[in-house]
Amino acid sequence: MKTEEIIKKNRERIFREMVNERWYPLKGSDPKDIEVIEFYPQEVSGNEPFILKLRSVETGMMINLLLNVRDDAKDETEDSIKSGKVLIMIKKLLEDGRTSEIKFNGNRDEILQNLGSYHAFNGNQSNSSFIINRKVIGKFFRTSSDVENPDYIIPLNLWKHTDFRNTPEPLGMITLRDKECVMTFSRFMENEGDYWSYLNRIPEDENFINIVMESARNIASVTAKMHYSLSTVSVEGFEAEPFNLKDIQSLGNSYKAYEEMVIELCKTREAQSNLFHEVYNGIPVLSKAGEEFEKLMTDHFLKQRIHGDFHLGQILKTESGPQIIDFEGEPMRSIGEKSSKQSTMKDLAGLIRSFDYLCRGRMSKPGKTSKIIENIVISAYLNEMIKLNPDFRETKDLFISVLKAFILEKAMYETIYESRNRPEWIHIPLGFIYSFINEEEE
């Protein structure tokens, strides 16, 4: 059966259903703006899946679909991740080897011998994940991803070149034309969910804060181990290197842009609440904190590969300790940006802000507790880093000073995001900024 004919017959319905999917990245856009670019393979048999690549004419964004003809409807397509027919594609590729366009790299036998029961995730993800036989977890990438996809390459290098094991073992990936990663496989680990979900399930009683503090210590320690391990990987594209003037200017410009947006937001809403008023009056404190980035130019700091989108939702709670997942970086960033070397403080700031969201979202008087958790995270991270690299002790105070700027930048970004998308949550990042201003002015 020719794939092109299947697509022509189902085009309108495919596009109509696609825009309603949670993973669809162009919400609010006109489906008529989407065009078919290519598809693989050119012919399919029965309900064998095929990859359909689309492009937004307006934005240029590439979108990947995995479709197959349904069993109960002649020539009518369905999503292969939802239907589970993706297993047909995986089995055929692993048994027969590569096609002219599609290739598997990795532990072929490990995946083949574990093909069995199937479960697709229904969560709010930018890509589509599924579990095979509770042994293997797969991920189909909904937007174009280079073969150097950090979500696979970073864990692979951690497992190949370091002793770090707090991330699921990568088992393989499927590439398209040797240029694009469309699917990855990792070893599935039994877990209690990510830490954001886990900690939000715990009742707010006398044990809650103790569990949060212990989680903060464990996660911060593992985070330091991850950063140290990544700094030791010496393969191309991973070597740590000094910051340059362009890096500092980029950080400063980004910080200033968010600061200006927060100023405008607080200025226009100053009359609505005292919180906006107080933050607006404290802007000089924020401006001064942004100058800390210049200290990255000293010999104490190097830029390196990091997680890139680090928060409690990216860390699984398992019997073997915190397991870090989803190294693909911020969803709307390009592969080049996701693979760039940055300060480890970006990850740490994301973790601290995630704990602040947890505290301010769960407690009636969260400010003091949030600060305690922040100090625990920083202390545990620094202590572990000093164990791994005793020379880091000399950098400790400078590290804490610069970290403030990264935390504030994240909080300002969150303030703008919440004002546009979840206004009922804006008090969380804005409340943190207000607390920071008060601390610095004391």
Short mmCIF file of C-alpha atoms in Angstrom, two decimals:
data_model
loop_
_atom_site.label_atom_id
_atom_site.label_comp_id
_atom_site.label_asym_id
_atom_site.label_seq_id
_atom_site.Cartn_x
_atom_site.Cartn_y
_atom_site.Cartn_z
CA MET A 1 0.00 0.00 0.00
CA LYS A 2 1.49 3.35 -1.02
CA THR A 3 1.96 5.67 1.95
CA GLU A 4 1.29 8.75 -0.20
CA GLU A 5 -2.21 7.50 -1.07
CA ILE A 6 -3.01 6.84 2.60
CA ILE A 7 -1.93 10.38 3.52
CA LYS A 8 -3.98 12.01 0.74
CA LYS A 9 -7.10 10.13 1.78
CA ASN A 10 -6.70 10.99 5.48
CA ARG A 11 -5.01 14.41 5.29
CA GLU A 12 -7.90 16.54 6.55
CA ARG A 13 -8.71 14.25 9.47
CA ILE A 14 -5.03 13.81 10.39
CA PHE A 15 -4.57 17.57 10.66
CA ARG A 16 -7.85 18.06 12.53
CA GLU A 17 -6.98 15.46 15.16
CA MET A 18 -3.37 16.57 15.46
CA VAL A 19 -4.13 20.12 16.62
CA ASN A 20 -6.13 18.74 19.58
CA GLU A 21 -3.28 16.61 20.91
CA ARG A 22 -1.59 17.71 24.13
CA TRP A 23 1.85 17.49 22.55
CA TYR A 24 0.92 19.70 19.58
CA PRO A 25 3.35 22.68 19.77
CA LEU A 26 1.42 25.25 17.69
CA LYS A 27 -1.76 25.76 19.70
CA GLY A 28 -4.10 28.29 18.12
CA SER A 29 -2.51 28.02 14.69
CA ASP A 30 -4.49 27.30 11.54
CA PRO A 31 -4.12 23.66 10.35
CA LYS A 32 -4.10 25.06 6.81
CA ASP A 33 -0.68 26.51 7.65
CA ILE A 34 0.73 22.96 7.88
CA GLU A 35 2.25 21.23 4.86
CA VAL A 36 3.43 17.67 4.21
CA ILE A 37 7.21 17.47 3.73
CA GLU A 38 8.05 13.77 3.55
CA PHE A 39 7.09 10.31 4.79
CA TYR A 40 8.85 6.99 5.47
CA PRO A 41 8.64 4.25 4.35
CA GLN A 42 7.14 4.87 0.92
CA GLU A 43 5.02 1.73 1.13
CA VAL A 44 3.55 -0.12 4.12
CA SER A 45 1.93 -3.50 4.61
CA GLY A 46 -1.27 -3.89 6.65
CA ASN A 47 -1.14 -1.73 9.77
CA GLU A 48 2.61 -1.16 9.67
CA PRO A 49 3.37 2.37 10.98
CA PHE A 50 4.89 5.13 8.89
CA ILE A 51 6.56 8.41 9.86
CA LEU A 52 4.92 11.56 8.49
CA LYS A 53 6.89 14.80 8.64
CA LEU A 54 5.01 18.10 8.54
CA ARG A 55 6.09 21.74 8.61
CA SER A 56 4.46 24.97 9.71
CA VAL A 57 4.73 27.46 6.84
CA GLU A 58 4.56 30.38 9.29
CA THR A 59 7.13 29.25 11.87
CA GLY A 60 9.15 26.64 9.98
CA MET A 61 8.70 24.21 12.88
CA MET A 62 8.86 20.54 11.88
CA ILE A 63 6.34 18.11 13.35
CA ASN A 64 6.57 14.31 13.42
CA LEU A 65 3.62 11.92 13.33
CA LEU A 66 3.67 8.13 13.60
CA LEU A 67 0.56 6.67 11.97
CA ASN A 68 -0.86 3.35 10.83
CA VAL A 69 -3.98 2.11 9.07
CA ARG A 70 -6.58 0.98 11.59
CA ASP A 71 -7.65 -2.66 11.83
CA ASP A 72 -11.36 -1.83 11.76
CA ALA A 73 -11.46 0.88 9.05
CA LYS A 74 -10.21 0.56 5.50
CA ASP A 75 -7.36 3.00 4.86
CA GLU A 76 -8.30 5.16 7.89
CA THR A 77 -5.30 6.11 10.01
CA GLU A 78 -4.68 6.25 13.75
CA ASP A 79 -1.81 7.35 15.98
CA SER A 80 0.62 4.43 16.37
CA ILE A 81 1.70 5.44 19.88
CA LYS A 82 -1.88 5.38 21.13
CA SER A 83 -2.75 2.18 19.27
CA GLY A 84 0.43 0.36 20.26
CA LYS A 85 1.19 -0.49 16.63
CA VAL A 86 4.55 1.20 17.14
CA LEU A 87 5.64 -2.24 18.38
CA ILE A 88 5.22 -3.57 14.82
CA MET A 89 7.68 -0.98 13.55
CA ILE A 90 10.14 -1.63 16.38
CA LYS A 91 10.07 -5.42 15.98
CA LYS A 92 10.46 -5.28 12.20
CA LEU A 93 13.32 -2.79 12.37
CA LEU A 94 15.21 -4.73 15.04
CA GLU A 95 14.77 -8.09 13.30
CA ASP A 96 15.33 -7.02 9.70
CA GLY A 97 17.88 -4.28 10.22
CA ARG A 98 17.74 -0.81 8.74
CA THR A 99 15.62 0.30 5.81
CA SER A 100 16.99 2.80 3.32
CA GLU A 101 15.89 5.67 5.56
CA ILE A 102 15.29 4.31 9.08
CA LYS A 103 18.04 2.86 11.29
CA PHE A 104 18.41 1.55 14.85
CA ASN A 105 21.55 2.16 16.92
CA GLY A 106 22.01 0.48 20.27
CA ASN A 107 21.31 -2.70 22.24
CA ARG A 108 19.11 -4.57 19.75
CA ASP A 109 18.82 -7.82 21.75
CA GLU A 110 17.93 -6.07 25.02
CA ILE A 111 14.87 -4.45 23.44
CA LEU A 112 13.82 -7.43 21.29
CA GLN A 113 13.75 -9.86 24.21
CA ASN A 114 11.60 -7.47 26.23
CA LEU A 115 8.91 -6.79 23.63
CA GLY A 116 5.61 -7.56 25.32
CA SER A 117 2.89 -5.64 27.13
CA TYR A 118 2.45 -2.03 26.10
CA HIS A 119 1.31 1.14 27.84
CA ALA A 120 1.28 4.67 26.41
CA PHE A 121 1.51 7.72 28.67
CA ASN A 122 -1.39 10.13 28.58
CA GLY A 123 0.37 12.93 30.44
CA ASN A 124 0.97 16.50 29.34
CA GLN A 125 4.22 15.91 27.45
CA SER A 126 5.83 17.66 24.51
CA ASN A 127 6.74 14.20 23.12
CA SER A 128 5.05 10.78 23.34
CA SER A 129 6.34 8.13 25.75
CA PHE A 130 5.42 4.49 26.21
CA ILE A 131 6.45 1.50 28.35
CA ILE A 132 7.16 -1.95 26.91
CA ASN A 133 6.80 -4.93 29.25
CA ARG A 134 7.74 -2.69 32.20
CA LYS A 135 11.34 -3.18 31.08
CA VAL A 136 11.87 -0.55 28.39
CA ILE A 137 10.61 3.01 28.06
CA GLY A 138 10.42 4.57 24.61
CA LYS A 139 9.98 8.16 23.52
CA PHE A 140 8.82 9.37 20.11
CA PHE A 141 9.92 12.93 19.36
CA ARG A 142 7.14 15.11 18.01
CA THR A 143 9.43 17.83 16.68
CA SER A 144 12.59 17.44 14.63
CA SER A 145 15.56 16.38 16.71
CA ASP A 146 19.19 16.08 15.63
CA VAL A 147 21.04 12.76 15.98
CA GLU A 148 22.95 14.52 18.76
CA ASN A 149 19.69 14.78 20.72
CA PRO A 150 20.80 15.63 24.28
CA ASP A 151 17.99 13.52 25.75
CA TYR A 152 19.88 10.45 24.51
CA ILE A 153 23.46 11.65 24.10
CA ILE A 154 23.88 13.01 27.65
CA PRO A 155 22.73 9.83 29.46
CA LEU A 156 24.71 7.74 26.95
CA ASN A 157 27.94 9.57 27.73
CA LEU A 158 27.26 9.48 31.46
CA TRP A 159 26.89 5.69 31.28
CA LYS A 160 29.84 5.17 28.91
CA HIS A 161 32.39 7.52 30.43
CA THR A 162 31.48 7.99 34.11
CA ASP A 163 30.23 6.09 37.17
CA PHE A 164 27.06 8.18 37.40
CA ARG A 165 24.03 5.86 37.50
CA ASN A 166 21.25 8.17 38.66
CA THR A 167 19.71 8.28 35.20
CA PRO A 168 18.02 5.37 33.38
CA GLU A 169 20.38 3.39 31.14
CA PRO A 170 19.99 4.35 27.45
CA LEU A 171 19.36 1.31 25.24
CA GLY A 172 19.16 2.71 21.74
CA MET A 173 17.66 5.16 19.29
CA ILE A 174 15.95 5.15 15.91
CA THR A 175 17.25 7.65 13.38
CA LEU A 176 15.87 8.94 10.11
CA ARG A 177 18.30 9.28 7.18
CA ASP A 178 21.18 9.21 9.70
CA LYS A 179 20.36 12.85 10.47
CA GLU A 180 17.44 12.91 12.85
CA CYS A 181 16.62 11.09 16.09
CA VAL A 182 12.93 10.16 16.05
CA MET A 183 12.76 7.66 18.91
CA THR A 184 14.83 6.67 21.95
CA PHE A 185 14.77 3.71 24.33
CA SER A 186 15.94 3.49 27.94
CA ARG A 187 15.70 0.92 30.70
CA PHE A 188 12.44 1.35 32.62
CA MET A 189 12.78 1.83 36.37
CA GLU A 190 9.97 1.13 38.81
CA ASN A 191 9.20 4.38 40.59
CA GLU A 192 6.72 6.29 42.74
CA GLY A 193 6.39 8.99 40.12
CA ASP A 194 8.37 12.19 39.74
CA TYR A 195 9.22 14.14 42.88
CA TRP A 196 6.76 16.94 42.08
CA SER A 197 3.86 14.47 42.04
CA TYR A 198 5.23 12.45 44.95
CA LEU A 199 5.71 15.43 47.29
CA ASN A 200 2.35 16.92 46.36
CA ARG A 201 0.64 13.64 47.34
CA ILE A 202 2.02 13.75 50.88
CA PRO A 203 -0.42 15.14 53.49
CA GLU A 204 0.66 18.42 55.04
CA ASP A 205 1.24 17.10 58.56
CA GLU A 206 4.20 17.10 60.92
CA ASN A 207 6.12 14.70 58.64
CA PHE A 208 5.64 16.71 55.45
CA ILE A 209 8.43 19.22 55.98
CA ASN A 210 10.85 16.47 57.10
CA ILE A 211 10.17 14.47 53.93
CA VAL A 212 10.65 17.58 51.79
CA MET A 213 13.94 18.43 53.52
CA GLU A 214 15.28 14.89 53.12
CA SER A 215 14.24 14.87 49.46
CA ALA A 216 15.98 18.21 48.95
CA ARG A 217 19.24 16.87 50.42
CA ASN A 218 19.19 13.70 48.33
CA ILE A 219 18.29 15.43 45.07
CA ALA A 220 20.85 18.21 45.56
CA SER A 221 23.59 15.66 46.24
CA VAL A 222 22.71 13.67 43.11
CA THR A 223 22.59 16.91 41.10
CA ALA A 224 26.15 17.74 42.17
CA LYS A 225 27.28 14.25 41.15
CA MET A 226 25.62 14.68 37.76
CA HIS A 227 27.31 18.03 37.16
CA TYR A 228 30.70 16.78 38.27
CA SER A 229 30.38 13.66 36.11
CA LEU A 230 29.42 15.70 33.06
CA SER A 231 32.42 17.97 33.62
CA THR A 232 34.73 14.94 33.33
CA VAL A 233 33.38 13.69 29.97
CA SER A 234 36.04 14.50 27.38
CA VAL A 235 34.30 13.52 24.12
CA GLU A 236 33.64 16.11 21.42
CA GLY A 237 30.99 18.62 22.41
CA PHE A 238 31.26 17.85 26.14
CA GLU A 239 34.58 19.30 27.27
CA ALA A 240 34.16 22.02 29.90
CA GLU A 241 35.58 25.40 28.88
CA PRO A 242 35.86 28.99 30.18
CA PHE A 243 33.07 31.51 29.76
CA ASN A 244 33.71 34.25 27.22
CA LEU A 245 32.48 37.81 26.91
CA LYS A 246 29.70 36.77 24.52
CA ASP A 247 28.38 34.31 27.14
CA ILE A 248 28.28 37.00 29.82
CA GLN A 249 26.61 39.50 27.51
CA SER A 250 23.99 36.93 26.55
CA LEU A 251 23.22 36.17 30.20
CA GLY A 252 23.07 39.87 31.03
CA ASN A 253 20.79 40.66 28.10
CA SER A 254 18.42 37.84 29.00
CA TYR A 255 18.30 38.96 32.64
CA LYS A 256 17.71 42.58 31.65
CA ALA A 257 14.92 41.63 29.26
CA TYR A 258 13.03 39.74 31.98
CA GLU A 259 13.70 42.54 34.46
CA GLU A 260 12.19 45.12 32.10
CA MET A 261 9.12 42.95 31.56
CA VAL A 262 8.66 42.57 35.33
CA ILE A 263 9.02 46.35 35.75
CA GLU A 264 6.32 46.98 33.16
CA LEU A 265 4.05 44.32 34.66
CA CYS A 266 4.37 45.69 38.20
CA LYS A 267 3.97 49.26 37.00
CA THR A 268 0.68 48.51 35.24
CA ARG A 269 -0.67 46.42 38.14
CA GLU A 270 0.77 48.43 41.03
CA ALA A 271 -2.68 49.52 42.16
CA GLN A 272 -4.03 45.95 42.14
CA SER A 273 -2.04 44.66 45.12
CA ASN A 274 0.72 45.65 47.50
CA LEU A 275 2.88 42.81 46.16
CA PHE A 276 3.21 44.45 42.73
CA HIS A 277 3.89 47.80 44.42
CA GLU A 278 6.66 46.46 46.66
CA VAL A 279 8.42 44.59 43.85
CA TYR A 280 8.25 47.68 41.64
CA ASN A 281 9.91 49.76 44.35
CA GLY A 282 12.62 47.12 44.81
CA ILE A 283 13.73 46.97 41.18
CA PRO A 284 17.16 48.56 41.95
CA VAL A 285 17.93 45.50 44.09
CA LEU A 286 17.17 43.22 41.14
CA SER A 287 19.31 45.32 38.81
CA LYS A 288 22.29 45.05 41.15
CA ALA A 289 21.91 41.26 41.42
CA GLY A 290 22.11 40.99 37.63
CA GLU A 291 25.68 42.29 37.74
CA GLU A 292 26.80 39.03 39.37
CA PHE A 293 27.06 37.27 35.99
CA GLU A 294 30.31 39.13 35.32
CA LYS A 295 32.00 37.00 37.98
CA LEU A 296 31.66 33.96 35.71
CA MET A 297 34.60 35.32 33.71
CA THR A 298 36.98 34.47 36.56
CA ASP A 299 39.13 31.33 36.54
CA HIS A 300 36.82 29.69 39.10
CA PHE A 301 34.02 28.86 36.67
CA LEU A 302 33.65 26.77 33.52
CA LYS A 303 30.69 26.22 31.24
CA GLN A 304 29.70 22.65 30.49
CA ARG A 305 26.84 20.39 29.41
CA ILE A 306 23.94 20.48 31.86
CA HIS A 307 20.38 19.16 32.09
CA GLY A 308 18.87 22.41 30.82
CA ASP A 309 15.28 22.13 32.09
CA PHE A 310 15.75 20.95 35.65
CA HIS A 311 12.87 20.76 38.12
CA LEU A 312 11.16 18.24 40.40
CA GLY A 313 9.09 16.88 37.53
CA GLN A 314 12.30 15.67 35.84
CA ILE A 315 13.41 13.50 38.77
CA LEU A 316 11.91 10.09 39.54
CA LYS A 317 11.65 8.72 43.08
CA THR A 318 13.00 5.17 43.03
CA GLU A 319 14.38 2.64 45.52
CA SER A 320 17.86 3.31 44.15
CA GLY A 321 17.55 7.05 44.79
CA PRO A 322 16.61 10.03 42.61
CA GLN A 323 16.73 9.21 38.88
CA ILE A 324 17.13 12.17 36.51
CA ILE A 325 15.24 12.02 33.22
CA ASP A 326 14.34 14.18 30.20
CA PHE A 327 17.63 15.79 29.23
CA GLU A 328 16.09 17.30 26.10
CA GLY A 329 16.19 20.86 27.50
CA GLU A 330 13.53 23.55 27.35
CA PRO A 331 10.89 22.47 24.79
CA MET A 332 10.92 25.58 22.59
CA ARG A 333 14.72 25.84 22.34
CA SER A 334 16.58 24.73 19.21
CA ILE A 335 18.82 21.64 19.32
CA GLY A 336 21.83 23.96 19.13
CA GLU A 337 20.67 25.84 22.22
CA LYS A 338 19.80 22.62 24.05
CA SER A 339 23.28 21.23 23.34
CA SER A 340 25.15 24.38 24.32
CA LYS A 341 27.45 24.56 27.33
CA GLN A 342 26.11 26.59 30.22
CA SER A 343 26.57 27.21 33.91
CA THR A 344 25.57 24.41 36.27
CA MET A 345 23.88 27.14 38.30
CA LYS A 346 21.05 27.21 35.76
CA ASP A 347 20.08 23.67 36.77
CA LEU A 348 20.46 24.39 40.47
CA ALA A 349 18.35 27.54 40.17
CA GLY A 350 15.62 25.53 38.43
CA LEU A 351 15.63 23.00 41.27
CA ILE A 352 15.44 25.70 43.94
CA ARG A 353 12.58 27.44 42.17
CA SER A 354 10.74 24.12 41.88
CA PHE A 355 10.95 23.57 45.63
CA ASP A 356 9.75 27.15 46.17
CA TYR A 357 6.69 26.42 44.02
CA LEU A 358 6.06 23.32 46.12
CA CYS A 359 6.26 25.24 49.41
CA ARG A 360 4.26 28.28 48.32
CA GLY A 361 1.64 26.09 46.67
CA ARG A 362 1.13 23.86 49.72
CA MET A 363 1.61 26.07 52.79
CA SER A 364 -0.28 29.01 54.24
CA LYS A 365 2.96 30.70 55.42
CA PRO A 366 5.57 29.27 53.08
CA GLY A 367 8.25 31.97 52.91
CA LYS A 368 10.34 30.81 55.89
CA THR A 369 10.09 27.12 54.94
CA SER A 370 10.99 27.86 51.34
CA LYS A 371 14.15 29.65 52.47
CA ILE A 372 15.10 26.72 54.69
CA ILE A 373 14.71 24.33 51.76
CA GLU A 374 16.74 26.64 49.51
CA ASN A 375 19.58 26.66 52.04
CA ILE A 376 19.43 22.86 52.35
CA VAL A 377 19.66 22.44 48.58
CA ILE A 378 22.62 24.81 48.27
CA SER A 379 24.44 23.33 51.27
CA ALA A 380 23.96 19.71 50.16
CA TYR A 381 25.03 20.56 46.61
CA LEU A 382 28.17 22.40 47.71
CA ASN A 383 29.15 19.73 50.25
CA GLU A 384 28.88 16.98 47.64
CA MET A 385 30.77 19.04 45.07
CA ILE A 386 33.59 19.69 47.54
CA LYS A 387 33.80 15.93 48.24
CA LEU A 388 34.17 15.27 44.54
CA ASN A 389 36.48 18.21 43.89
CA PRO A 390 38.18 19.64 47.02
CA ASP A 391 39.36 22.69 45.06
CA PHE A 392 35.73 23.75 44.78
CA ARG A 393 35.89 24.87 48.42
CA GLU A 394 37.68 28.05 47.29
CA THR A 395 34.80 28.86 44.92
CA LYS A 396 32.01 28.29 47.43
CA ASP A 397 31.22 31.90 48.41
CA LEU A 398 31.55 33.19 44.85
CA PHE A 399 29.28 30.39 43.64
CA ILE A 400 26.53 31.36 46.10
CA SER A 401 26.81 35.00 45.05
CA VAL A 402 26.39 34.30 41.32
CA LEU A 403 23.70 31.68 41.95
CA LYS A 404 21.39 34.45 43.23
CA ALA A 405 21.31 36.00 39.76
CA PHE A 406 20.34 32.69 38.15
CA ILE A 407 17.57 32.13 40.71
CA LEU A 408 16.20 35.64 40.21
CA GLU A 409 16.28 35.34 36.43
CA LYS A 410 14.26 32.12 36.69
CA ALA A 411 11.77 33.77 39.06
CA MET A 412 11.35 36.76 36.72
CA TYR A 413 10.78 34.43 33.76
CA GLU A 414 8.17 32.56 35.82
CA THR A 415 6.46 35.83 36.73
CA ILE A 416 6.00 36.73 33.08
CA TYR A 417 4.93 33.19 32.18
CA GLU A 418 2.32 33.06 34.95
CA SER A 419 0.97 36.51 34.08
CA ARG A 420 0.27 35.27 30.55
CA ASN A 421 -0.81 31.70 31.20
CA ARG A 422 -1.75 31.10 34.86
CA PRO A 423 -2.45 34.45 36.53
CA GLU A 424 -3.70 32.70 39.67
CA TRP A 425 -0.14 31.40 40.20
CA ILE A 426 1.71 34.69 39.80
CA HIS A 427 1.95 35.21 43.56
CA ILE A 428 4.45 32.33 43.77
CA PRO A 429 7.37 33.74 41.75
CA LEU A 430 6.45 37.33 42.61
CA GLY A 431 6.34 36.43 46.31
CA PHE A 432 9.83 34.99 46.05
CA ILE A 433 11.13 38.15 44.35
CA TYR A 434 9.54 40.26 47.09
CA SER A 435 11.23 38.12 49.78
CA PHE A 436 14.60 38.45 48.04
CA ILE A 437 14.29 42.24 47.87
CA ASN A 438 13.50 42.42 51.59
CA GLU A 439 16.47 40.20 52.49
CA GLU A 440 18.91 42.31 50.46
CA GLU A 441 17.59 45.58 51.91
CA GLU A 442 17.93 44.45 55.53
#
